[in-house]
PDB file of C-alpha atoms in Angstrom:
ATOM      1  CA  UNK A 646      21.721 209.545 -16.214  1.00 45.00           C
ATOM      2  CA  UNK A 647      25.542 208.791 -17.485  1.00 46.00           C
ATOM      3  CA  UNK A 648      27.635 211.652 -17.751  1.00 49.00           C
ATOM      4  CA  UNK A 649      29.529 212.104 -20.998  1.00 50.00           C
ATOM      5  CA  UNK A 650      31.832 210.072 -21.163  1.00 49.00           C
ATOM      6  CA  UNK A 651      31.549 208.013 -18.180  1.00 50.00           C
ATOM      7  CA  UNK A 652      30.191 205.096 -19.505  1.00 52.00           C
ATOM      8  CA  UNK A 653      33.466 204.756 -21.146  1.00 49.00           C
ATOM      9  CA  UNK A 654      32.385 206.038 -25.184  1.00 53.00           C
ATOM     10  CA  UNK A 655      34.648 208.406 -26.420  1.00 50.00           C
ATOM     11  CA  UNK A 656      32.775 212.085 -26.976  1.00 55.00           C
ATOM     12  CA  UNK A 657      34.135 214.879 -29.428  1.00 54.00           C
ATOM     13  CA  UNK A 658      36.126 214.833 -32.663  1.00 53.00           C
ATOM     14  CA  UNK A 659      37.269 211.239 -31.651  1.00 50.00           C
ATOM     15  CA  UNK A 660      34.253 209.523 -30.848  1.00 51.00           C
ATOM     16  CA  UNK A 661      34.354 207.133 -34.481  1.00 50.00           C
ATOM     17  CA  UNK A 662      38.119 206.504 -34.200  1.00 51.00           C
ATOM     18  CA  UNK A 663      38.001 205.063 -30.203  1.00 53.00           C
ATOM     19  CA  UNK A 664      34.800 203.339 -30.770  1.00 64.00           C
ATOM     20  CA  UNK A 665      36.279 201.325 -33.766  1.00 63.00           C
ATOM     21  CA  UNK A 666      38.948 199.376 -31.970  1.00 74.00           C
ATOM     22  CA  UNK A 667      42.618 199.236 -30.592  1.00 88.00           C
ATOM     23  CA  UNK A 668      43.018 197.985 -27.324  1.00 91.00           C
ATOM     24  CA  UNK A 669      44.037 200.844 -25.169  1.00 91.00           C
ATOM     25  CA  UNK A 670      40.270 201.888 -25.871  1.00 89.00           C
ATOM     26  CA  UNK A 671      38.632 198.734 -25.721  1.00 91.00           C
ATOM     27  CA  UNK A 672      40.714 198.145 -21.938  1.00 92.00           C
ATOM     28  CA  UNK A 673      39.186 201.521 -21.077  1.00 91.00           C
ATOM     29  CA  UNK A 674      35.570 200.760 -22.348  1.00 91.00           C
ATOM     30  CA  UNK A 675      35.815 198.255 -19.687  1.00 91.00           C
ATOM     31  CA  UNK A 676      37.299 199.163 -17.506  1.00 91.00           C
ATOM     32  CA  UNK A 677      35.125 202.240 -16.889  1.00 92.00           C
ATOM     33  CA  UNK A 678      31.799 199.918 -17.156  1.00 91.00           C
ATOM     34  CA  UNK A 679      32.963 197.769 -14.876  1.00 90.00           C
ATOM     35  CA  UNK A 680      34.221 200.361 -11.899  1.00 90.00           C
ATOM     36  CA  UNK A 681      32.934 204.103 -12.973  1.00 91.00           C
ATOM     37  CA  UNK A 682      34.332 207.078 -11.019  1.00 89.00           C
ATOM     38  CA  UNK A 683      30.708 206.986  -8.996  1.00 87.00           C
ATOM     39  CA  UNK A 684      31.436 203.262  -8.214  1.00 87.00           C
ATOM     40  CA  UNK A 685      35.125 203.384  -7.525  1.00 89.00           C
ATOM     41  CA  UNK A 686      35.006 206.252  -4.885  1.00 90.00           C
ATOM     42  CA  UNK A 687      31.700 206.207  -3.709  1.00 87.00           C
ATOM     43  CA  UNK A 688      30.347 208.654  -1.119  1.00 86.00           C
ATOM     44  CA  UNK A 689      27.131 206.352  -0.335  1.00 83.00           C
ATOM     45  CA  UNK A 690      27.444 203.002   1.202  1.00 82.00           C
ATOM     46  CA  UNK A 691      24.362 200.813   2.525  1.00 83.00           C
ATOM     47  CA  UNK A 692      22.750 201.130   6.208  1.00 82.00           C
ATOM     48  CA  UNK A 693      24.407 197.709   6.832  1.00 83.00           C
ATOM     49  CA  UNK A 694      27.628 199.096   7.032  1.00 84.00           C
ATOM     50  CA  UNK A 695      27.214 201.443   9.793  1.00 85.00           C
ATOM     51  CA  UNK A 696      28.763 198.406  12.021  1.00 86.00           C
ATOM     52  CA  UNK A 697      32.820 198.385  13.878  1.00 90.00           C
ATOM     53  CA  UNK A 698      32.912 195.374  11.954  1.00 90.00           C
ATOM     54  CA  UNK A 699      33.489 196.797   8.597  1.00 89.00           C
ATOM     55  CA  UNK A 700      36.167 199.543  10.080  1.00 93.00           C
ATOM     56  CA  UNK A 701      38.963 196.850  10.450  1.00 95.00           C
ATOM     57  CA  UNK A 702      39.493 196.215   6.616  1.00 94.00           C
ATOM     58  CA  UNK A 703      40.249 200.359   6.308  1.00 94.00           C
ATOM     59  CA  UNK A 704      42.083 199.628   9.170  1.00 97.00           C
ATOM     60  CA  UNK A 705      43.981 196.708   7.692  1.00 97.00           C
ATOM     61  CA  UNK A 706      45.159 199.206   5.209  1.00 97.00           C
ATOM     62  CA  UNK A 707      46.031 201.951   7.069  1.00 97.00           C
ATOM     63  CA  UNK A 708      48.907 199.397   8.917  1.00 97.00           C
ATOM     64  CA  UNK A 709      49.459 198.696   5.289  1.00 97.00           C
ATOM     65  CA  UNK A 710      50.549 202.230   4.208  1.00 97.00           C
ATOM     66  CA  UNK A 711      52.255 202.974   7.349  1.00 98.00           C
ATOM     67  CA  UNK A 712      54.330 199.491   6.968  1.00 97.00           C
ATOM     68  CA  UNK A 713      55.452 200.399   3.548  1.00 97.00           C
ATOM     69  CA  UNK A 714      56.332 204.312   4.122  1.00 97.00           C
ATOM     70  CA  UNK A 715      58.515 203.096   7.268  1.00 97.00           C
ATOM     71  CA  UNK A 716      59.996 200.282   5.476  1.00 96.00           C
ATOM     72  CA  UNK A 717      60.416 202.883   2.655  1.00 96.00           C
ATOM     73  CA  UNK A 718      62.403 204.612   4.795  1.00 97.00           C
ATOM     74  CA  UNK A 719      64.380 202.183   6.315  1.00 96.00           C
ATOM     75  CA  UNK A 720      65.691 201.452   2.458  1.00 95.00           C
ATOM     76  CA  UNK A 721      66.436 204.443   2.198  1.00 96.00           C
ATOM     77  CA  UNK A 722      67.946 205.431   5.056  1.00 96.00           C
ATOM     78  CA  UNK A 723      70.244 202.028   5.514  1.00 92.00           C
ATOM     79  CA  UNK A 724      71.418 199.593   8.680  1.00 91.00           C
ATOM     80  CA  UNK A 725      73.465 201.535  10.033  1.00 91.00           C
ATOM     81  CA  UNK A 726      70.968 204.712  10.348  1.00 94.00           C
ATOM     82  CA  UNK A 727      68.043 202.387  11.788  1.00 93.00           C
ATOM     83  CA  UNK A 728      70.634 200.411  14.382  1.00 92.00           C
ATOM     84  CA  UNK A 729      72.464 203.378  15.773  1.00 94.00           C
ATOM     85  CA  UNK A 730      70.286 206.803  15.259  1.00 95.00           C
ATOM     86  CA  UNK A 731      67.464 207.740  17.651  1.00 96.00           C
ATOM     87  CA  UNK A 732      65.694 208.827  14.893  1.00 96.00           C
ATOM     88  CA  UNK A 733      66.240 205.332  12.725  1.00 96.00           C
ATOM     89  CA  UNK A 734      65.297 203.223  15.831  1.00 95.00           C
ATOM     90  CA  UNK A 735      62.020 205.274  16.136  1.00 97.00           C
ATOM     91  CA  UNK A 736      61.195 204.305  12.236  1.00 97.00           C
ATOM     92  CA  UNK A 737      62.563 200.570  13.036  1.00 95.00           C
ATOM     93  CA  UNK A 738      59.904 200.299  15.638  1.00 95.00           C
ATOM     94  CA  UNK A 739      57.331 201.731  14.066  1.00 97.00           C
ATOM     95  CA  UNK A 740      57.853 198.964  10.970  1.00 97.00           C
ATOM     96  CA  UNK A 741      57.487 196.618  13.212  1.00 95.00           C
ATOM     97  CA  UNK A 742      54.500 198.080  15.236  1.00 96.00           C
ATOM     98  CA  UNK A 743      52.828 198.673  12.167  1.00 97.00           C
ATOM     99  CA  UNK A 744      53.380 194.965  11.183  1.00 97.00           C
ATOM    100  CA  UNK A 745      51.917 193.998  14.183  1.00 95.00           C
ATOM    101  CA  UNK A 746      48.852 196.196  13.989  1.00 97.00           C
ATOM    102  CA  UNK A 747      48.517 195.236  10.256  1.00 97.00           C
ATOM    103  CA  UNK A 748      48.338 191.248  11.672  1.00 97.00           C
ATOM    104  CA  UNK A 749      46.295 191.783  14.044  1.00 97.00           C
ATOM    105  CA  UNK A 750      43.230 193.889  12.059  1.00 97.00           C
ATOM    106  CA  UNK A 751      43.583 191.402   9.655  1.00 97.00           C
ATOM    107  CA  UNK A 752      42.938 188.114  11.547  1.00 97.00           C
ATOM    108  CA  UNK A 753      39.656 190.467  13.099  1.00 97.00           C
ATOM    109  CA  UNK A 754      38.372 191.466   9.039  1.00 95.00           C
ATOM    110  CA  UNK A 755      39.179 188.052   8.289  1.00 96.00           C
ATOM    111  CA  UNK A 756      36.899 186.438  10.997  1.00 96.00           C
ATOM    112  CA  UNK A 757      34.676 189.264  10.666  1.00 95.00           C
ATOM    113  CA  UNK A 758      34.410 188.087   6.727  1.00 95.00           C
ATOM    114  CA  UNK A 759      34.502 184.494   7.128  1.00 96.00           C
ATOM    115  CA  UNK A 760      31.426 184.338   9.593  1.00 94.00           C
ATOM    116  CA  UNK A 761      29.583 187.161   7.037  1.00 92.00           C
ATOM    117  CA  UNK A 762      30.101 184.668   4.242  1.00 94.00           C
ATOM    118  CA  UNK A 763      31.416 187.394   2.318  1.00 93.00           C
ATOM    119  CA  UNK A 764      31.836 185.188  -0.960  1.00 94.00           C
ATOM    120  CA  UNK A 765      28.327 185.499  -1.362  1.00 92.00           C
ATOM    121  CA  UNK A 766      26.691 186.910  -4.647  1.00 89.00           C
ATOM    122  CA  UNK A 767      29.689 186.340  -7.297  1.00 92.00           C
ATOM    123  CA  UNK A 768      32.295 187.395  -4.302  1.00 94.00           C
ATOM    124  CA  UNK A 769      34.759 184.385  -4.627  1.00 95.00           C
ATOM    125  CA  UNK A 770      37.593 186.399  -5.749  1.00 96.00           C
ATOM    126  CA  UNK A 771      37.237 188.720  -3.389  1.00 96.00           C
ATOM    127  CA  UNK A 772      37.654 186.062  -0.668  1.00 96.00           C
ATOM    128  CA  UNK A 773      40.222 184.130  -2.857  1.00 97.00           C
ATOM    129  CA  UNK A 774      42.325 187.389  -3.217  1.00 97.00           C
ATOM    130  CA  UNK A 775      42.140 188.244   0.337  1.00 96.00           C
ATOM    131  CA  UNK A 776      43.174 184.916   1.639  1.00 96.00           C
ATOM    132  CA  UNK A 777      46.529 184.971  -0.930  1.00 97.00           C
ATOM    133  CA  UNK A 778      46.821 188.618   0.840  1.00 97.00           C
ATOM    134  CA  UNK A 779      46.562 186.677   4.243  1.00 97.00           C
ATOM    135  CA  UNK A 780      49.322 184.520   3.529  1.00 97.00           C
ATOM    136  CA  UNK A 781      51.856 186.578   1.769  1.00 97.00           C
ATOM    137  CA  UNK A 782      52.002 188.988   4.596  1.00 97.00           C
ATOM    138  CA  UNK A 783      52.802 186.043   6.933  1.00 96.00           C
ATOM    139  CA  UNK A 784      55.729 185.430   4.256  1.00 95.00           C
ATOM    140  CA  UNK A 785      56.714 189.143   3.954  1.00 96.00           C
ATOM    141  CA  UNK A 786      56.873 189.232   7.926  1.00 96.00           C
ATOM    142  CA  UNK A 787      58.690 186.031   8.495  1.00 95.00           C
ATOM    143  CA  UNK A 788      61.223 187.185   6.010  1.00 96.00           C
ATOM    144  CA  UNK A 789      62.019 190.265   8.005  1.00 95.00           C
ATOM    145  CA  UNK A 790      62.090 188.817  10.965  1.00 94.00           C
ATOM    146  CA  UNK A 791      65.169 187.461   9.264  1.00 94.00           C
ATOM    147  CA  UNK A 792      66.869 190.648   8.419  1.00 93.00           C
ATOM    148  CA  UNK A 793      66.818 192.157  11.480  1.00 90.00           C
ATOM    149  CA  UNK A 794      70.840 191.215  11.728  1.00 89.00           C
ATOM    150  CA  UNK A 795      70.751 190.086  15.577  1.00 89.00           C
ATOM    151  CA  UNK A 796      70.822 187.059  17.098  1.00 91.00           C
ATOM    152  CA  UNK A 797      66.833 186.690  17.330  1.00 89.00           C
ATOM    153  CA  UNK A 798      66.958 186.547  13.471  1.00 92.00           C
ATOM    154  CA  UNK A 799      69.906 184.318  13.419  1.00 94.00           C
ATOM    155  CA  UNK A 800      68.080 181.651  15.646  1.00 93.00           C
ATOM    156  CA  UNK A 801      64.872 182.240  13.827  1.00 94.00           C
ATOM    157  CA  UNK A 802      66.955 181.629  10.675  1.00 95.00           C
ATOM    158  CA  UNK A 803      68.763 178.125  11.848  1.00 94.00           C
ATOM    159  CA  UNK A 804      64.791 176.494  12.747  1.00 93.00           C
ATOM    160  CA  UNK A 805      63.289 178.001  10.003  1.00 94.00           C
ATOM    161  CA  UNK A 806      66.089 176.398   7.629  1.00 94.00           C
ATOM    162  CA  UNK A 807      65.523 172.530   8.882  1.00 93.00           C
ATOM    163  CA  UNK A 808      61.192 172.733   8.227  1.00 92.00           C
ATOM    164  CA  UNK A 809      62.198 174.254   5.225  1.00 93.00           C
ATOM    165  CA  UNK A 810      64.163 171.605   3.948  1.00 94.00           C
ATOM    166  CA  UNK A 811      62.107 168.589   5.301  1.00 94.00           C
ATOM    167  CA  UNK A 812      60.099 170.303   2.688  1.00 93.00           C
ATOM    168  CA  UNK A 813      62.310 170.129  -0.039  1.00 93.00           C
ATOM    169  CA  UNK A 814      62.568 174.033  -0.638  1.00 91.00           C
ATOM    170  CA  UNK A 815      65.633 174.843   0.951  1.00 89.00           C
ATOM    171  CA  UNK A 816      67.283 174.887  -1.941  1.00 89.00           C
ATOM    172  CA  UNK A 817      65.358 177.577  -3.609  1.00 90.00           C
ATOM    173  CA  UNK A 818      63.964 179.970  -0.520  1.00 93.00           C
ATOM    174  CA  UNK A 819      67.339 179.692   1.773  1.00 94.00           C
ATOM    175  CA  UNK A 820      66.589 181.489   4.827  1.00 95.00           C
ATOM    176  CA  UNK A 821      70.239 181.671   5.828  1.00 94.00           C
ATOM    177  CA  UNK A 822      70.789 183.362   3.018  1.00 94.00           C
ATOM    178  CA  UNK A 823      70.396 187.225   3.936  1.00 94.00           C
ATOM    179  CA  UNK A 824      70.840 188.871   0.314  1.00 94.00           C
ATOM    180  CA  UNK A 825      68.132 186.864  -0.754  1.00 95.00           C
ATOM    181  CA  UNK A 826      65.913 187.189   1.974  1.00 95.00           C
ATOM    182  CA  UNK A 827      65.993 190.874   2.270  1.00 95.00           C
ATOM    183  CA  UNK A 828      65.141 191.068  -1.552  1.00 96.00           C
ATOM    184  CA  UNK A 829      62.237 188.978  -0.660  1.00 96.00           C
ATOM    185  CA  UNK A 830      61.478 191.033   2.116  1.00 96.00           C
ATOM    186  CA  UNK A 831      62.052 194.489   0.269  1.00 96.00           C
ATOM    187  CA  UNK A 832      60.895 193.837  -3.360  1.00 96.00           C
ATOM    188  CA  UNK A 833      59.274 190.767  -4.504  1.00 96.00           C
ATOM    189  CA  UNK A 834      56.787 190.040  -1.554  1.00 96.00           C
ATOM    190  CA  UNK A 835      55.813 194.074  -0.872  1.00 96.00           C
ATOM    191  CA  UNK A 836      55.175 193.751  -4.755  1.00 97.00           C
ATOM    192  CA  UNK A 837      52.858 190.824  -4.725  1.00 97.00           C
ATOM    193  CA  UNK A 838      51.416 192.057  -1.660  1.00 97.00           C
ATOM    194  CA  UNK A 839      50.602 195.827  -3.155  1.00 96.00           C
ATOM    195  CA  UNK A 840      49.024 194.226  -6.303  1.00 97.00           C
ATOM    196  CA  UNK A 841      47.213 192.049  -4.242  1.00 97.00           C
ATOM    197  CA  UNK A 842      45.843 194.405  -2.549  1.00 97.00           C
ATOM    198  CA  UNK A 843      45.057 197.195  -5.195  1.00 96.00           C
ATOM    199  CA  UNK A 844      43.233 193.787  -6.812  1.00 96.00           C
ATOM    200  CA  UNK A 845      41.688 193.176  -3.428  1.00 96.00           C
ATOM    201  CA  UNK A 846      40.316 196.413  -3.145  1.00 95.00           C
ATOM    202  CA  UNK A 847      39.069 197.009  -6.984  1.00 95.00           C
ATOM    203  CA  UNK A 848      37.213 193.904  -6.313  1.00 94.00           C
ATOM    204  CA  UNK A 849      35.438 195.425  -2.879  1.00 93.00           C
ATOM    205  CA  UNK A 850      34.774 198.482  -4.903  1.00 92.00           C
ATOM    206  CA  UNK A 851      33.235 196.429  -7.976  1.00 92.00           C
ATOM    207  CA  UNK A 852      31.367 193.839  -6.153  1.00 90.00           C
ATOM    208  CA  UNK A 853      30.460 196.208  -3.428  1.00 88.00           C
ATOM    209  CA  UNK A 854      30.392 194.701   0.287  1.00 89.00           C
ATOM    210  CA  UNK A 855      28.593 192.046   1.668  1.00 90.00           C
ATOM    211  CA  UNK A 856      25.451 192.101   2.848  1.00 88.00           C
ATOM    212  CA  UNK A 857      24.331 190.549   6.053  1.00 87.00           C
ATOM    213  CA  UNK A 858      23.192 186.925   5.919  1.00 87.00           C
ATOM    214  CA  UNK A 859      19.027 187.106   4.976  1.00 83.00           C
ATOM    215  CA  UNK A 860      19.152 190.933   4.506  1.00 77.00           C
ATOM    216  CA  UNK A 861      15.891 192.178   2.969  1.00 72.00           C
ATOM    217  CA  UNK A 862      16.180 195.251   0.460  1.00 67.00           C
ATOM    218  CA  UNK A 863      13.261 197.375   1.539  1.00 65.00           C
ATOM    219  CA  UNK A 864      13.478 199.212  -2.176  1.00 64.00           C
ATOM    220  CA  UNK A 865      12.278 195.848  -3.434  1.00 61.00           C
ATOM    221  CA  UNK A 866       9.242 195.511  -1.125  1.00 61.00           C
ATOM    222  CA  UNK A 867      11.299 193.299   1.264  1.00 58.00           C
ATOM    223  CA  UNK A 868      12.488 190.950  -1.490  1.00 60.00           C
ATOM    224  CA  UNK A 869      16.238 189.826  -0.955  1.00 60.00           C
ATOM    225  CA  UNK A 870      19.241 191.742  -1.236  1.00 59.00           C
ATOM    226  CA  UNK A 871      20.867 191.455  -4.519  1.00 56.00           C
ATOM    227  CA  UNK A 872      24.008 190.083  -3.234  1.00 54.00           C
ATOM    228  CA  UNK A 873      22.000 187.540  -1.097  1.00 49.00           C
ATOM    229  CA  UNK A 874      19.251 186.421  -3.715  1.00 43.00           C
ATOM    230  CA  UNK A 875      22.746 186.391  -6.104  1.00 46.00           C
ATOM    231  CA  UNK A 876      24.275 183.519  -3.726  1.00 41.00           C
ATOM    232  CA  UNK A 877      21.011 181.284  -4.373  1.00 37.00           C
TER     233      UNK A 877
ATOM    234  CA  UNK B 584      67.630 197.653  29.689  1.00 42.00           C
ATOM    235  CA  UNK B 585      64.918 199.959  28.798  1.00 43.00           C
ATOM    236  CA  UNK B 586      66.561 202.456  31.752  1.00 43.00           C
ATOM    237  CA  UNK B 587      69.582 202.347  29.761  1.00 48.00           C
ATOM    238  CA  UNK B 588      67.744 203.477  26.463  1.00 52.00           C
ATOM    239  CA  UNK B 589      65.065 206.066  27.939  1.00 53.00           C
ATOM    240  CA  UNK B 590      65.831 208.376  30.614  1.00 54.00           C
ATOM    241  CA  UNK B 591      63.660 207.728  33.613  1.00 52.00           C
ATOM    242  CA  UNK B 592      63.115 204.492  31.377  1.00 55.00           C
ATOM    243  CA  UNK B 593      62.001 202.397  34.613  1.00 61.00           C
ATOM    244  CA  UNK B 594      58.702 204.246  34.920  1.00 59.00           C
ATOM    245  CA  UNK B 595      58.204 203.730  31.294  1.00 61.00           C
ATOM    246  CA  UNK B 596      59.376 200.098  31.122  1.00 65.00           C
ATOM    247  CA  UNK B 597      56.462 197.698  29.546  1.00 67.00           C
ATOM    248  CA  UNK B 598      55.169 195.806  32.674  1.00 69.00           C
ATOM    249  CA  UNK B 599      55.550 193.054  31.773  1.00 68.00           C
ATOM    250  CA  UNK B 600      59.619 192.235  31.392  1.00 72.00           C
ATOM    251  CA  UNK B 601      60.391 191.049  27.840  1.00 71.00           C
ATOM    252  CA  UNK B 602      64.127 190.721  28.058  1.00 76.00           C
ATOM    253  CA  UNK B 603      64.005 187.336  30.296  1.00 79.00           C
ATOM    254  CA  UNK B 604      62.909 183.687  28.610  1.00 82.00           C
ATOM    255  CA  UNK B 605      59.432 183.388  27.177  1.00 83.00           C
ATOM    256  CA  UNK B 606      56.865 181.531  29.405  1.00 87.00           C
ATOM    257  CA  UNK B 607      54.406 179.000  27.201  1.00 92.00           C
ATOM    258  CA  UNK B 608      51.573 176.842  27.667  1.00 93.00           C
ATOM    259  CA  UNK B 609      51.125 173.485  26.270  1.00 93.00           C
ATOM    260  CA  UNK B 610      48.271 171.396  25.730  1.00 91.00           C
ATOM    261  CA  UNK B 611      48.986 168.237  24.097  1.00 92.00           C
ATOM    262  CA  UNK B 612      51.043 168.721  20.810  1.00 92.00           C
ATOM    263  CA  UNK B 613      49.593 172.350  21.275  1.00 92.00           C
ATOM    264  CA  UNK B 614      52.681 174.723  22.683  1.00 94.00           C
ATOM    265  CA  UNK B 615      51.947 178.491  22.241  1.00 93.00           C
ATOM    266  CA  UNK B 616      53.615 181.451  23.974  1.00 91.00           C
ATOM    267  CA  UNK B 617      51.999 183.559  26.864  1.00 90.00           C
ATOM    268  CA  UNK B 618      52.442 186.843  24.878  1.00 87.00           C
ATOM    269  CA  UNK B 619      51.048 185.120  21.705  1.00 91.00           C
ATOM    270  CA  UNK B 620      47.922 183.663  23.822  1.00 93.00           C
ATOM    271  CA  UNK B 621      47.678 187.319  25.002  1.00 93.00           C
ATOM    272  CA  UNK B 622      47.375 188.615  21.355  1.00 94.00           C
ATOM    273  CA  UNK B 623      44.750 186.286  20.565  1.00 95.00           C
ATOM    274  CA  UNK B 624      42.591 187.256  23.531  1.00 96.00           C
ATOM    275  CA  UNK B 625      42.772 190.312  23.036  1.00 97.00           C
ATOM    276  CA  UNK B 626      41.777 189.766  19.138  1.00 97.00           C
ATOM    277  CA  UNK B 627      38.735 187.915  20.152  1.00 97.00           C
ATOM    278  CA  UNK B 628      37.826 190.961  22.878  1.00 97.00           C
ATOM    279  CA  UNK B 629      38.233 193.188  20.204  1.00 97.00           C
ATOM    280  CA  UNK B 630      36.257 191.124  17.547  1.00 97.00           C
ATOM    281  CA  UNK B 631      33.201 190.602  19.817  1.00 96.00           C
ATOM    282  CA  UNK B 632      33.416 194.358  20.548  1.00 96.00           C
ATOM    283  CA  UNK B 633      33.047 195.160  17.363  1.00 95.00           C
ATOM    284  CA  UNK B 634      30.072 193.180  17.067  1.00 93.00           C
ATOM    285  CA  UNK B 635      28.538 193.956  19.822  1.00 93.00           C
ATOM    286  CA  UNK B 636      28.913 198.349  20.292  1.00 93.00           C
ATOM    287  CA  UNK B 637      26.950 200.503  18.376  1.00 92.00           C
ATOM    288  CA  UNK B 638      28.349 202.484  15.727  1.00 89.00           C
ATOM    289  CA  UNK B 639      28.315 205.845  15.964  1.00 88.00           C
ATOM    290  CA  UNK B 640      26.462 208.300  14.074  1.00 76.00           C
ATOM    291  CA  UNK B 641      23.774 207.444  10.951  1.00 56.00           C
ATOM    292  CA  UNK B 642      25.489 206.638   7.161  1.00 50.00           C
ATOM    293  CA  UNK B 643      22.493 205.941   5.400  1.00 48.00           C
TER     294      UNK B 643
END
């Protein structure tokens, strides 16, 4: 049973006008059949889930939020708050704790993914999406490594520089160039990253998670799970 | 260096002293730090935990 206006039709005085066209209604129409409110925040999830395994993607984004609050702070607050201040070294540390957590429950959802075959039943963008997310954290994180403004980021700087241009990118991603690398680090990588993972997650929500390799749906008499009989 | 930062900072000091050169292994072409080898352990622990230990409480 849909609720009005749930399955995306306009109701009221307006139902003729939004049914007939313009985009902003036809990007709603589909939007709203392809993730409605029931789907998007769910308050059900399969048996199959009731496993640690699935906790470390929430948990992946949890050392998300507290990465970008902290390093929202930081911006805010400036150098010489988060060098000198008791208070500004506490936030420092907790970016880079966070950072650290955020790496490490990744790598454990990623394994935890890449042994569940979670590209299964129409998944591959999921996967695809998740693995970009992978890899432009590693490049957000390198990058502020090399703002820190101390001699570790210096050093890191001056190797990073020579792989970099036996590459033949030097030229355009010039790690001794702070300005550049701290915009990297503060804007355009956080930005990819956050759309990334809003896409990421939209994607979860839409697809819904994997289920376990030769899982039976018992509603169907034992007969495959969608997802799984999807993936044949 | 920590004592100098936290008062009574000695009892609080990681055990492990990070302020001297890092210590790495190498196998081969293969060169990766002690603390890094740590991490990973520790992720694999933590991965076959979560395999392994029941999850509390029923979501159905």
């Amino acid at each position: 049973m849909s609720v009005p206006g749930e399955d995306g039709a306009a109701t009221g005085p307006y139902t003729n006008v939004s049914a007939s066209g313009g985009w902003t209604g036809a990007v709603r129409r589909r939007a709203v059949k392809a993730l409605p409110p029931a789907k998007l925040l769910p308050d059900t999830q399969p048996a199959y889930m009731a496993s640690w395994i699935y906790v470390f993607g929430v948990l992946t984004l949890s050392s998300l939020i507290v990465a970008l609050v902290s390093g929202g702070l930081l911006a805010l607050k400036g150098p010489g708050w988060w060098h000198v201040s008791t208070t500004g070294r506490y936030v420092n540390s907790l970016h880079l704790l966070s950072v650290q957590l955020l790496m490490f429950f990744m790598v454990i959802h990623l394994w935890g993914k890449f042994f569940m075959a979670a590209w299964r039943g129409g998944r591959a963008l999921t996967w695809i999406t998740g693995a970009v997310c992978f890899f432009t954290a590693i490049g957000t994180a390198f990058t502020g490594y090399l703002v820190q403004q101390n001699f570790d980021s210096q050093w890191i700087a001056g190797q990073a520089k020579d792989g970099l241009n036996a590459v033949g990118i030097g030229a355009f991603f010039n790690v001794m160039n702070f300005g550049q690398m701290l915009m990297w680090h503060i804007v355009l990588l956080p930005f990819v990253l956050g759309l990334l993972t809003a896409g990421h997650i939209l994607l979860v929500r839409w697809r819904g998670i994997v289920p376990p390799i030769g899982a039976t749906d018992p509603a169907a008499g034992g007969a495959a799970a969608p997802a799984a009989r999807d993936a044949r | 260096m920590t004592g100098l930062l936290l008062p009574g900072g000695h009892a609080l000091a990681a055990p492990v002293d990070l302020n001297g050169a890092g210590r790495y292994v190498h196998w081969g072409v293969i060169q990766v730090s002690v603390a890094n080898l740590v991490v990973i352990g520790l992720m694999v622990i933590v991965f076959v935990a979560a395999l392994l230990l029941p999850f509390p409480g029923d979501r159905r």
